Amino acid sequence: MTERTSPAATAEPGVARLLPWPGEDGGPAYLTPCGGDGRLAALADEVERAQLASGAEVACCARPLIVEPEVTVRELRWTALRLLECLLDALRVAESRGARLTGEAVGRG
């Protein structure tokens, strides 16, 4: 299987791809460089597109709610949680794509 829980688990040269979903242990999941053009990579691409589209939709819907003077605290809290989820998805996509562009390992400081 090409999915890994750590980029250090692969001996192949190159950069492990950070996948847009968590691994079995809840931590980051990676795709080894040799698995970069297969079905799992295509699925990851589709999930990333859906995550970014969802973020754009949530941001669009949140804008009028945030400026509404009669919005409740509960509505604002729910909106903030959705925006946070979208932001975290977008940051993961950016980290994964940035690492692939620069050739740097993901998740290592």
PDB file of C-alpha atoms in Angstrom:
ATOM      1  CA  MET A   1       0.000   0.000   0.000  1.00  0.00           C
ATOM      2  CA  THR A   2       1.293   3.486  -0.807  1.00  0.00           C
ATOM      3  CA  GLU A   3      -0.282   5.398   2.086  1.00  0.00           C
ATOM      4  CA  ARG A   4       2.130   6.012   4.956  1.00  0.00           C
ATOM      5  CA  THR A   5       1.799   7.537   8.391  1.00  0.00           C
ATOM      6  CA  SER A   6       5.219   9.197   8.203  1.00  0.00           C
ATOM      7  CA  PRO A   7       7.371  10.509   5.368  1.00  0.00           C
ATOM      8  CA  ALA A   8      10.354   8.906   7.079  1.00  0.00           C
ATOM      9  CA  ALA A   9       8.789   5.472   6.515  1.00  0.00           C
ATOM     10  CA  THR A  10       9.718   5.520   2.827  1.00  0.00           C
ATOM     11  CA  ALA A  11      13.171   4.762   1.483  1.00  0.00           C
ATOM     12  CA  GLU A  12      12.472   6.100  -2.018  1.00  0.00           C
ATOM     13  CA  PRO A  13      14.053   9.431  -2.945  1.00  0.00           C
ATOM     14  CA  GLY A  14      11.714  12.379  -3.424  1.00  0.00           C
ATOM     15  CA  VAL A  15       8.982  13.998  -1.436  1.00  0.00           C
ATOM     16  CA  ALA A  16       6.127  12.182   0.248  1.00  0.00           C
ATOM     17  CA  ARG A  17       2.794  13.847  -0.495  1.00  0.00           C
ATOM     18  CA  LEU A  18       0.729  15.016   2.450  1.00  0.00           C
ATOM     19  CA  LEU A  19      -2.764  13.672   1.813  1.00  0.00           C
ATOM     20  CA  PRO A  20      -5.865  15.806   2.462  1.00  0.00           C
ATOM     21  CA  TRP A  21      -7.241  13.373   5.050  1.00  0.00           C
ATOM     22  CA  PRO A  22      -5.874  12.031   8.338  1.00  0.00           C
ATOM     23  CA  GLY A  23      -4.173   8.664   8.698  1.00  0.00           C
ATOM     24  CA  GLU A  24      -5.554   5.757  10.708  1.00  0.00           C
ATOM     25  CA  ASP A  25      -4.058   7.167  13.931  1.00  0.00           C
ATOM     26  CA  GLY A  26      -5.577  10.606  13.301  1.00  0.00           C
ATOM     27  CA  GLY A  27      -2.216  12.086  12.356  1.00  0.00           C
ATOM     28  CA  PRO A  28      -0.979  13.089   8.908  1.00  0.00           C
ATOM     29  CA  ALA A  29      -1.128  10.558   6.081  1.00  0.00           C
ATOM     30  CA  TYR A  30       1.389  10.510   3.245  1.00  0.00           C
ATOM     31  CA  LEU A  31       1.634   9.079  -0.250  1.00  0.00           C
ATOM     32  CA  THR A  32       5.064   7.816  -1.200  1.00  0.00           C
ATOM     33  CA  PRO A  33       6.736   9.424  -4.226  1.00  0.00           C
ATOM     34  CA  CYS A  34       6.408   6.222  -6.260  1.00  0.00           C
ATOM     35  CA  GLY A  35       2.624   6.360  -5.835  1.00  0.00           C
ATOM     36  CA  GLY A  36       2.279   9.893  -7.177  1.00  0.00           C
ATOM     37  CA  ASP A  37       0.316   9.204 -10.362  1.00  0.00           C
ATOM     38  CA  GLY A  38      -2.074   6.465  -9.297  1.00  0.00           C
ATOM     39  CA  ARG A  39      -5.683   6.301  -8.171  1.00  0.00           C
ATOM     40  CA  LEU A  40      -4.893   7.436  -4.632  1.00  0.00           C
ATOM     41  CA  ALA A  41      -3.172  10.570  -5.973  1.00  0.00           C
ATOM     42  CA  ALA A  42      -6.166  11.260  -8.244  1.00  0.00           C
ATOM     43  CA  LEU A  43      -8.517  10.844  -5.272  1.00  0.00           C
ATOM     44  CA  ALA A  44      -6.356  13.210  -3.204  1.00  0.00           C
ATOM     45  CA  ASP A  45      -6.494  15.773  -6.020  1.00  0.00           C
ATOM     46  CA  GLU A  46     -10.294  15.530  -6.120  1.00  0.00           C
ATOM     47  CA  VAL A  47     -10.613  15.834  -2.331  1.00  0.00           C
ATOM     48  CA  GLU A  48      -8.354  18.914  -2.360  1.00  0.00           C
ATOM     49  CA  ARG A  49     -10.498  20.524  -5.081  1.00  0.00           C
ATOM     50  CA  ALA A  50     -13.657  19.787  -3.079  1.00  0.00           C
ATOM     51  CA  GLN A  51     -12.127  21.157   0.129  1.00  0.00           C
ATOM     52  CA  LEU A  52     -11.089  24.401  -1.551  1.00  0.00           C
ATOM     53  CA  ALA A  53     -14.481  24.782  -3.249  1.00  0.00           C
ATOM     54  CA  SER A  54     -16.222  24.185   0.070  1.00  0.00           C
ATOM     55  CA  GLY A  55     -14.037  26.828   1.709  1.00  0.00           C
ATOM     56  CA  ALA A  56     -14.955  29.353  -0.951  1.00  0.00           C
ATOM     57  CA  GLU A  57     -18.652  28.575  -0.509  1.00  0.00           C
ATOM     58  CA  VAL A  58     -18.500  28.816   3.292  1.00  0.00           C
ATOM     59  CA  ALA A  59     -16.624  32.133   3.083  1.00  0.00           C
ATOM     60  CA  CYS A  60     -19.225  33.493   0.677  1.00  0.00           C
ATOM     61  CA  CYS A  61     -22.099  32.450   2.959  1.00  0.00           C
ATOM     62  CA  ALA A  62     -20.347  33.672   6.121  1.00  0.00           C
ATOM     63  CA  ARG A  63     -19.737  37.220   4.924  1.00  0.00           C
ATOM     64  CA  PRO A  64     -23.368  38.465   5.118  1.00  0.00           C
ATOM     65  CA  LEU A  65     -23.938  36.642   8.411  1.00  0.00           C
ATOM     66  CA  ILE A  66     -20.910  38.249  10.056  1.00  0.00           C
ATOM     67  CA  VAL A  67     -22.059  41.776   9.211  1.00  0.00           C
ATOM     68  CA  GLU A  68     -25.671  41.094  10.230  1.00  0.00           C
ATOM     69  CA  PRO A  69     -26.327  43.222  13.358  1.00  0.00           C
ATOM     70  CA  GLU A  70     -28.934  40.805  14.768  1.00  0.00           C
ATOM     71  CA  VAL A  71     -26.880  37.632  14.408  1.00  0.00           C
ATOM     72  CA  THR A  72     -26.794  35.469  17.543  1.00  0.00           C
ATOM     73  CA  VAL A  73     -23.688  34.294  19.362  1.00  0.00           C
ATOM     74  CA  ARG A  74     -24.654  30.710  18.522  1.00  0.00           C
ATOM     75  CA  GLU A  75     -24.837  31.532  14.794  1.00  0.00           C
ATOM     76  CA  LEU A  76     -21.480  33.309  14.916  1.00  0.00           C
ATOM     77  CA  ARG A  77     -19.872  30.426  16.802  1.00  0.00           C
ATOM     78  CA  TRP A  78     -21.190  27.897  14.272  1.00  0.00           C
ATOM     79  CA  THR A  79     -19.918  30.079  11.419  1.00  0.00           C
ATOM     80  CA  ALA A  80     -16.516  30.471  13.072  1.00  0.00           C
ATOM     81  CA  LEU A  81     -16.214  26.684  13.446  1.00  0.00           C
ATOM     82  CA  ARG A  82     -17.037  26.101   9.771  1.00  0.00           C
ATOM     83  CA  LEU A  83     -14.561  28.808   8.724  1.00  0.00           C
ATOM     84  CA  LEU A  84     -11.878  27.245  10.941  1.00  0.00           C
ATOM     85  CA  GLU A  85     -12.471  23.811   9.399  1.00  0.00           C
ATOM     86  CA  CYS A  86     -12.125  25.295   5.917  1.00  0.00           C
ATOM     87  CA  LEU A  87      -9.004  27.224   6.875  1.00  0.00           C
ATOM     88  CA  LEU A  88      -7.340  24.090   8.261  1.00  0.00           C
ATOM     89  CA  ASP A  89      -8.211  22.183   5.061  1.00  0.00           C
ATOM     90  CA  ALA A  90      -6.788  24.992   2.910  1.00  0.00           C
ATOM     91  CA  LEU A  91      -3.603  25.137   5.005  1.00  0.00           C
ATOM     92  CA  ARG A  92      -3.098  21.384   4.579  1.00  0.00           C
ATOM     93  CA  VAL A  93      -3.589  21.693   0.810  1.00  0.00           C
ATOM     94  CA  ALA A  94      -1.126  24.606   0.700  1.00  0.00           C
ATOM     95  CA  GLU A  95       1.439  22.702   2.757  1.00  0.00           C
ATOM     96  CA  SER A  96       1.148  19.638   0.548  1.00  0.00           C
ATOM     97  CA  ARG A  97       1.322  21.556  -2.725  1.00  0.00           C
ATOM     98  CA  GLY A  98       4.108  23.829  -1.492  1.00  0.00           C
ATOM     99  CA  ALA A  99       6.239  20.871  -0.475  1.00  0.00           C
ATOM    100  CA  ARG A 100       5.758  19.255  -3.877  1.00  0.00           C
ATOM    101  CA  LEU A 101       6.722  22.491  -5.649  1.00  0.00           C
ATOM    102  CA  THR A 102       9.860  23.071  -3.573  1.00  0.00           C
ATOM    103  CA  GLY A 103      10.813  19.428  -3.115  1.00  0.00           C
ATOM    104  CA  GLU A 104      10.910  19.832   0.671  1.00  0.00           C
ATOM    105  CA  ALA A 105       9.710  17.180   3.080  1.00  0.00           C
ATOM    106  CA  VAL A 106       6.327  17.878   4.650  1.00  0.00           C
ATOM    107  CA  GLY A 107       5.867  17.849   8.409  1.00  0.00           C
ATOM    108  CA  ARG A 108       9.504  18.165   9.313  1.00  0.00           C
ATOM    109  CA  GLY A 109      10.755  21.312  11.010  1.00  0.00           C
TER     110      GLY A 109
END
